[in-house]
CSV table of C-alpha atoms in Angstrom, one decimal:
chain,number,residue,atom,x,y,z
Z,84,UNK,CA,42.4,98.5,6.0
Z,85,UNK,CA,38.8,98.0,5.0
Z,86,UNK,CA,37.6,100.2,2.1
Z,87,UNK,CA,34.8,101.7,4.1
Z,88,UNK,CA,34.2,102.0,7.9
Z,89,UNK,CA,33.5,98.6,9.5
Z,90,UNK,CA,30.8,99.0,12.1
Z,91,UNK,CA,29.7,96.7,14.9
Z,92,UNK,CA,26.5,96.1,13.0
Z,93,UNK,CA,28.5,94.8,10.1
Z,94,UNK,CA,29.9,92.1,12.4
Z,95,UNK,CA,26.4,91.0,13.2
Z,96,UNK,CA,25.3,91.0,9.6
Z,97,UNK,CA,28.1,88.8,8.3
Z,98,UNK,CA,27.1,85.4,7.0
Z,99,UNK,CA,29.9,83.2,8.0
Z,100,UNK,CA,29.8,79.4,7.5
Z,101,UNK,CA,30.6,76.5,9.8
Z,102,UNK,CA,33.7,76.9,11.9
Z,103,UNK,CA,33.9,80.6,11.1
Z,104,UNK,CA,30.5,81.6,12.3
Z,105,UNK,CA,30.3,83.9,15.3
Z,106,UNK,CA,26.6,83.4,16.3
Z,107,UNK,CA,26.3,86.9,17.6
Z,108,UNK,CA,23.2,88.7,18.8
Z,109,UNK,CA,22.7,92.0,20.5
Z,110,UNK,CA,21.3,91.9,24.0
Z,111,UNK,CA,21.8,95.6,24.9
Z,112,UNK,CA,23.1,99.0,23.8
Z,113,UNK,CA,21.7,98.9,20.3
Z,114,UNK,CA,22.7,102.5,19.7
Z,115,UNK,CA,26.3,101.4,19.9
Z,116,UNK,CA,25.9,99.1,16.8
Z,117,UNK,CA,26.7,102.2,14.6
Z,118,UNK,CA,30.1,102.5,16.3
Z,119,UNK,CA,33.2,101.9,14.0
Z,120,UNK,CA,35.6,99.1,14.7
Z,121,UNK,CA,39.0,100.7,14.3
Z,122,UNK,CA,41.4,98.1,15.9
Z,123,UNK,CA,41.0,94.5,14.6
Z,124,UNK,CA,41.9,92.8,17.8
Z,125,UNK,CA,40.3,91.4,21.0
Z,126,UNK,CA,41.0,91.8,24.7
Z,127,UNK,CA,39.9,89.8,27.8
Z,128,UNK,CA,38.5,92.3,30.3
Z,129,UNK,CA,39.3,90.3,33.5
Z,130,UNK,CA,42.3,92.4,34.7
Z,131,UNK,CA,40.4,95.7,34.1
Z,132,UNK,CA,37.5,94.5,36.3
Z,133,UNK,CA,39.9,94.2,39.2
Z,134,UNK,CA,40.7,97.9,38.9
Z,135,UNK,CA,44.1,97.6,37.2
Z,136,UNK,CA,43.9,99.7,34.0
Z,137,UNK,CA,47.6,100.3,33.2
Z,138,UNK,CA,48.1,99.1,29.7
Z,139,UNK,CA,44.4,98.5,29.3
Z,140,UNK,CA,43.7,98.0,25.5
Z,141,UNK,CA,40.4,100.0,25.4
Z,142,UNK,CA,40.3,100.3,21.6
Z,143,UNK,CA,39.7,96.5,21.2
Z,144,UNK,CA,36.6,94.4,21.4
Z,145,UNK,CA,36.2,93.3,25.1
Z,146,UNK,CA,35.4,89.6,25.6
Z,147,UNK,CA,33.8,88.3,28.8
Z,148,UNK,CA,34.1,84.6,29.5
Z,149,UNK,CA,33.0,82.5,32.4
Z,150,UNK,CA,35.7,83.9,34.7
Z,151,UNK,CA,34.9,87.5,34.0
Z,152,UNK,CA,31.2,86.9,34.4
Z,153,UNK,CA,31.7,85.2,37.8
Z,154,UNK,CA,33.8,88.2,38.9
Z,155,UNK,CA,31.2,90.6,37.7
Z,156,UNK,CA,28.5,88.8,39.8
Z,157,UNK,CA,30.8,89.2,42.8
Z,158,UNK,CA,31.3,92.9,42.1
Z,159,UNK,CA,27.5,93.6,41.8
Z,160,UNK,CA,26.7,91.5,44.9
Z,161,UNK,CA,29.1,93.6,46.9
Z,162,UNK,CA,28.1,96.9,45.1
Z,163,UNK,CA,31.6,97.5,44.0
Z,164,UNK,CA,31.0,98.7,40.5
Z,165,UNK,CA,33.6,101.5,40.2
Z,166,UNK,CA,35.9,99.3,37.9
Z,167,UNK,CA,32.9,98.6,35.6
Z,168,UNK,CA,32.0,102.2,35.2
Z,169,UNK,CA,35.7,103.1,34.6
Z,170,UNK,CA,35.9,100.4,32.0
Z,171,UNK,CA,33.1,102.0,30.0
Z,172,UNK,CA,34.6,105.5,30.4
Z,173,UNK,CA,37.4,104.5,28.0
Z,174,UNK,CA,35.0,104.4,25.1
Z,175,UNK,CA,35.4,100.7,24.3
Z,176,UNK,CA,33.9,99.7,20.9
Z,177,UNK,CA,31.7,96.8,22.1
Z,178,UNK,CA,31.6,93.9,24.5
Z,179,UNK,CA,30.8,90.2,23.9
Z,180,UNK,CA,29.6,87.6,26.4
Z,181,UNK,CA,30.5,84.1,25.4
Z,182,UNK,CA,28.9,80.7,26.3
Z,183,UNK,CA,25.4,82.2,26.2
Z,184,UNK,CA,26.3,84.1,29.4
Z,185,UNK,CA,24.2,87.1,30.4
Z,186,UNK,CA,25.4,90.1,32.4
Z,187,UNK,CA,23.6,91.8,35.3
Z,188,UNK,CA,20.9,94.3,34.2
Z,189,UNK,CA,22.9,97.1,35.8
Z,190,UNK,CA,25.9,96.2,33.5
Z,191,UNK,CA,23.6,96.7,30.4
Z,192,UNK,CA,22.3,100.0,31.7
Z,193,UNK,CA,25.9,101.3,32.2
Z,194,UNK,CA,26.7,100.2,28.6
Z,195,UNK,CA,23.6,101.9,27.2
Z,196,UNK,CA,24.4,105.1,29.0
Z,197,UNK,CA,27.6,105.4,26.9
Z,198,UNK,CA,26.1,103.8,23.8
Z,199,UNK,CA,28.2,100.7,23.9
Z,200,UNK,CA,26.8,97.6,22.2
Z,201,UNK,CA,26.5,94.4,24.4
Z,202,UNK,CA,26.7,91.2,22.3
Z,203,UNK,CA,26.2,87.6,23.1
Z,204,UNK,CA,27.4,84.3,21.5
Z,205,UNK,CA,27.0,80.6,22.4
Z,206,UNK,CA,30.6,79.9,21.5
Z,207,UNK,CA,33.3,79.3,24.2
Z,208,UNK,CA,35.4,82.4,24.9
Z,209,UNK,CA,38.8,81.2,23.6
Z,210,UNK,CA,37.3,79.7,20.5
Z,211,UNK,CA,35.3,82.9,19.9
Z,212,UNK,CA,38.4,85.0,20.1
Z,213,UNK,CA,40.2,82.9,17.5
Z,214,UNK,CA,37.2,83.1,15.2
Z,215,UNK,CA,36.8,86.8,15.6
Z,216,UNK,CA,40.5,87.3,14.9
Z,217,UNK,CA,40.1,85.3,11.6
Z,218,UNK,CA,37.2,87.6,10.6
Z,219,UNK,CA,39.1,90.7,11.4
Z,220,UNK,CA,42.1,89.4,9.5
Z,221,UNK,CA,39.9,89.1,6.3
Z,222,UNK,CA,38.0,92.4,6.8
Z,223,UNK,CA,41.0,94.6,7.5
Z,224,UNK,CA,43.4,92.9,5.1
Z,225,UNK,CA,45.2,95.3,2.7
Z,226,UNK,CA,43.6,95.0,-0.7
Z,227,UNK,CA,44.2,96.0,-4.4
Z,228,UNK,CA,42.7,95.0,-7.7
Z,229,UNK,CA,44.8,93.7,-10.6
Z,230,UNK,CA,44.2,92.9,-14.3
Z,231,UNK,CA,44.7,89.2,-14.8
Z,232,UNK,CA,43.2,85.7,-14.5
Z,233,UNK,CA,43.4,83.6,-11.4
Z,234,UNK,CA,43.3,79.8,-11.8
Z,235,UNK,CA,43.9,76.8,-9.7
Z,236,UNK,CA,46.2,74.2,-11.3
Z,237,UNK,CA,47.0,71.0,-9.4
Z,238,UNK,CA,46.2,72.8,-6.2
Z,239,UNK,CA,48.5,75.8,-7.0
Z,240,UNK,CA,47.0,79.2,-7.3
Z,241,UNK,CA,48.4,80.8,-10.5
Z,242,UNK,CA,47.8,84.4,-11.4
Z,243,UNK,CA,48.2,84.9,-15.2
Z,244,UNK,CA,49.2,88.4,-16.1
Z,245,UNK,CA,50.1,90.2,-19.4
Z,246,UNK,CA,48.8,92.9,-21.6
Z,247,UNK,CA,45.2,92.8,-23.0
Z,248,UNK,CA,44.8,90.4,-25.9
Z,249,UNK,CA,47.8,88.2,-25.2
Z,250,UNK,CA,45.6,85.2,-24.5
Z,251,UNK,CA,45.1,84.9,-20.8
Z,252,UNK,CA,41.4,84.0,-20.9
Z,253,UNK,CA,41.8,81.5,-23.7
Z,254,UNK,CA,44.6,79.8,-21.8
Z,255,UNK,CA,42.5,79.7,-18.6
Z,256,UNK,CA,39.6,78.3,-20.6
Z,257,UNK,CA,41.8,75.5,-21.9
Z,258,UNK,CA,43.0,74.8,-18.3
Z,259,UNK,CA,39.4,74.5,-17.2
Z,260,UNK,CA,38.7,72.1,-20.1
Z,261,UNK,CA,41.6,70.0,-18.8
Z,262,UNK,CA,40.0,69.8,-15.3
Z,263,UNK,CA,41.4,72.7,-13.5
Z,264,UNK,CA,39.4,75.5,-11.8
Z,265,UNK,CA,38.8,79.2,-12.5
Z,266,UNK,CA,38.8,81.7,-9.6
Z,267,UNK,CA,38.5,85.0,-11.4
Z,268,UNK,CA,38.8,86.4,-14.9
Z,269,UNK,CA,39.9,89.8,-16.0
Z,270,UNK,CA,39.9,91.7,-12.7
Z,271,UNK,CA,41.3,90.0,-9.6
Z,272,UNK,CA,40.9,91.3,-6.1
Z,273,UNK,CA,44.1,90.6,-4.2
Z,274,UNK,CA,44.5,90.9,-0.4
Z,275,UNK,CA,47.1,90.0,2.2
Z,276,UNK,CA,45.9,88.0,5.2
Z,277,UNK,CA,47.9,87.6,8.4
Z,278,UNK,CA,50.8,89.5,6.8
Z,279,UNK,CA,52.0,86.4,5.0
Z,280,UNK,CA,49.2,84.9,2.8
Z,281,UNK,CA,48.1,86.5,-0.5
Z,282,UNK,CA,44.5,85.6,-1.4
Z,283,UNK,CA,42.8,86.3,-4.7
Z,284,UNK,CA,39.2,86.3,-5.7
Z,285,UNK,CA,36.8,88.0,-8.1
Z,286,UNK,CA,35.7,91.6,-7.4
Z,287,UNK,CA,32.1,90.6,-7.9
Z,288,UNK,CA,30.9,87.2,-7.0
Z,289,UNK,CA,28.0,87.4,-9.5
Z,290,UNK,CA,30.3,87.9,-12.5
Z,291,UNK,CA,33.8,86.7,-11.5
Z,292,UNK,CA,33.2,83.2,-13.1
Z,293,UNK,CA,32.2,84.7,-16.5
Z,294,UNK,CA,34.8,84.9,-19.2
Z,295,UNK,CA,35.2,87.1,-22.2
Z,296,UNK,CA,36.5,85.2,-25.2
Z,297,UNK,CA,37.2,87.4,-28.2
Z,298,UNK,CA,35.1,86.3,-31.1
Z,299,UNK,CA,32.8,84.3,-28.9
Z,300,UNK,CA,31.6,86.7,-26.3
Z,301,UNK,CA,30.8,86.2,-22.6
Z,302,UNK,CA,30.5,82.6,-21.3
Z,303,UNK,CA,29.5,81.3,-17.9
Z,304,UNK,CA,32.2,78.8,-16.9
Z,305,UNK,CA,30.2,77.2,-14.0
Z,306,UNK,CA,27.2,76.6,-16.3
Z,307,UNK,CA,29.3,75.2,-19.1
Z,308,UNK,CA,31.7,73.0,-17.2
Z,309,UNK,CA,29.9,72.5,-13.9
Z,310,UNK,CA,30.2,73.8,-10.3
Z,311,UNK,CA,33.5,71.8,-9.9
Z,312,UNK,CA,35.2,74.0,-12.4
Z,313,UNK,CA,35.2,77.1,-10.2
Z,314,UNK,CA,36.1,78.2,-6.7
Z,315,UNK,CA,35.5,81.5,-4.8
Z,316,UNK,CA,39.1,82.3,-3.7
Z,317,UNK,CA,42.5,80.9,-3.7
Z,318,UNK,CA,46.0,81.7,-2.3
Z,319,UNK,CA,48.3,83.1,-5.1
Z,320,UNK,CA,51.4,80.9,-5.0
Z,321,UNK,CA,52.8,81.6,-8.5
Z,322,UNK,CA,52.6,84.5,-11.0
Z,323,UNK,CA,53.0,83.7,-14.7
Z,324,UNK,CA,53.5,86.6,-17.0
Z,325,UNK,CA,52.5,86.0,-20.6
Z,326,UNK,CA,54.1,88.1,-23.3
Z,327,UNK,CA,54.6,88.0,-27.0
Z,328,UNK,CA,57.8,86.3,-28.2
Z,329,UNK,CA,60.7,88.6,-28.7
Z,330,UNK,CA,63.5,87.1,-30.7
Z,331,UNK,CA,65.9,89.7,-29.4
Z,332,UNK,CA,65.2,89.0,-25.8
Z,333,UNK,CA,67.1,86.4,-23.7
Z,334,UNK,CA,64.7,84.1,-21.8
Z,335,UNK,CA,65.7,81.9,-18.9
Z,336,UNK,CA,66.3,78.4,-20.2
Z,337,UNK,CA,67.4,76.6,-17.0
Z,338,UNK,CA,65.3,78.2,-14.2
Z,339,UNK,CA,68.1,79.2,-11.9
Z,340,UNK,CA,67.2,83.0,-12.2
Z,341,UNK,CA,64.2,82.9,-9.9
Z,342,UNK,CA,62.3,86.2,-10.1
Z,343,UNK,CA,60.0,87.4,-7.4
Z,344,UNK,CA,57.1,89.9,-7.4
Z,345,UNK,CA,56.1,91.8,-4.3
Z,346,UNK,CA,52.5,91.8,-2.9
Z,347,UNK,CA,52.2,93.9,0.3
Z,348,UNK,CA,55.7,92.8,1.4
Z,349,UNK,CA,55.1,89.1,0.5
Z,350,UNK,CA,57.3,87.8,-2.3
Z,351,UNK,CA,55.8,85.4,-4.8
Z,352,UNK,CA,57.7,83.6,-7.6
Z,353,UNK,CA,57.1,84.9,-11.1
Z,354,UNK,CA,57.7,83.1,-14.4
Z,355,UNK,CA,57.8,84.8,-17.8
Z,356,UNK,CA,56.5,82.7,-20.6
Z,357,UNK,CA,56.8,83.9,-24.2
Z,358,UNK,CA,53.7,83.4,-26.4
Z,359,UNK,CA,54.0,82.4,-30.1
Z,360,UNK,CA,52.0,80.2,-32.5
Z,361,UNK,CA,52.7,76.5,-31.8
Z,362,UNK,CA,53.4,76.7,-28.1
Z,363,UNK,CA,51.1,74.7,-25.9
Z,364,UNK,CA,50.7,77.1,-23.0
Z,365,UNK,CA,48.3,75.0,-20.9
Z,366,UNK,CA,50.8,72.1,-20.8
Z,367,UNK,CA,53.6,74.6,-19.9
Z,368,UNK,CA,51.5,76.1,-17.1
Z,369,UNK,CA,50.6,72.6,-15.8
Z,370,UNK,CA,54.4,71.8,-15.7
Z,371,UNK,CA,55.1,75.0,-13.9
Z,372,UNK,CA,52.4,74.2,-11.3
Z,373,UNK,CA,53.8,70.7,-10.7
Z,374,UNK,CA,57.4,72.1,-10.6
Z,375,UNK,CA,56.3,74.7,-8.0
Z,376,UNK,CA,54.8,71.9,-5.9
Z,377,UNK,CA,58.1,70.1,-6.0
Z,378,UNK,CA,59.9,73.3,-4.9
Z,379,UNK,CA,57.5,73.6,-2.0
Z,380,UNK,CA,58.5,70.1,-0.9
Z,381,UNK,CA,62.2,71.0,-1.1
Z,382,UNK,CA,63.1,69.7,-4.6
Z,383,UNK,CA,64.5,72.2,-7.1
Z,384,UNK,CA,64.9,70.8,-10.6
Z,385,UNK,CA,67.3,73.6,-11.8
Z,386,UNK,CA,69.5,73.2,-8.7
Z,387,UNK,CA,69.5,69.4,-9.1
Z,388,UNK,CA,70.5,69.8,-12.8
Z,389,UNK,CA,73.4,72.1,-11.9
Z,390,UNK,CA,74.6,69.7,-9.2
Z,391,UNK,CA,74.5,66.8,-11.7
Z,392,UNK,CA,76.5,68.8,-14.2
Z,393,UNK,CA,79.2,69.5,-11.6
Z,394,UNK,CA,79.4,65.9,-10.6
Z,395,UNK,CA,79.8,64.9,-14.2
Z,396,UNK,CA,82.6,67.4,-14.7
Z,397,UNK,CA,84.3,66.2,-11.4
Z,398,UNK,CA,84.3,62.6,-12.5
Z,399,UNK,CA,86.4,63.4,-15.6
Z,400,UNK,CA,83.9,61.9,-18.0
Z,401,UNK,CA,83.5,65.2,-19.8
Z,402,UNK,CA,87.3,65.3,-20.5
Z,403,UNK,CA,87.3,61.7,-21.8
Z,404,UNK,CA,84.3,62.5,-24.0
Z,405,UNK,CA,86.0,65.6,-25.4
Z,406,UNK,CA,89.4,63.9,-26.1
Z,407,UNK,CA,87.9,60.7,-27.3
Z,408,UNK,CA,85.8,62.4,-30.0
Z,409,UNK,CA,86.6,61.8,-33.6
Z,410,UNK,CA,87.9,65.1,-34.9
Z,411,UNK,CA,90.1,63.8,-37.7
Z,412,UNK,CA,88.0,65.6,-40.3
């Protein structure tokens, strides 16, 4: 859910670009703009206007398209407004008229009598419903903050985790130097969209593209490397945990033991990479990103390696190699 109450007024104030814009304006019931939106969903009000209210989803935004408006005109022409008054008696959050359609003045007066905001958009009803659902999906997405660095490497969103001082920011800086992009440093805001997509971005847009490099201080990545070196948000597709090398610990050397980390019920693959002097972490992370892209296309390097080993054993070549070896000494 949203961290603070999401009001109808907040919907009007949102600055949404291009295909996500709602183009909303208030044409009546301004007192209803302070009403909280609780259910992030929409409903077409046509069936309710006919007087059928069983299963009426009154806690949702009510959208009136061309069909609903034509039926409203018929109701007012015949002075049959009981269904309209009953519709507003349910305490609906707000109504939207699409296609620049305008309701009868009596409709607006009824809405204002119960302090329900009446909004208007120039977008066609079906398209508007889809856009509004995308907006709700972002606003009401479950959210948490994490300590880490989020980068985009070869199109793969990689969240670098590990204890403070292990070298996450330095590694990310080298990746930016190699042409990849920084999304957020130090604190990453993670949210689940549509129940299946995990998005990450900076907590504060003004400082998320600054990095703290020990011994150097704070640097502005977009100013140093150009606007192409950053992006505002990215889907998290891989988690890489950096940790100091432990000689007593057994690390995965083949890649068959695929670990997963849970984000709001969505599992994302996690790789643990040990850090020690001499290891080129940026190259390893680049290889991990490309390997993850191959996995997404259906190719698994570790599985393919195992299958090739089994084929080699089945052909008998391994037996010939063993018995044919020179072991006289």
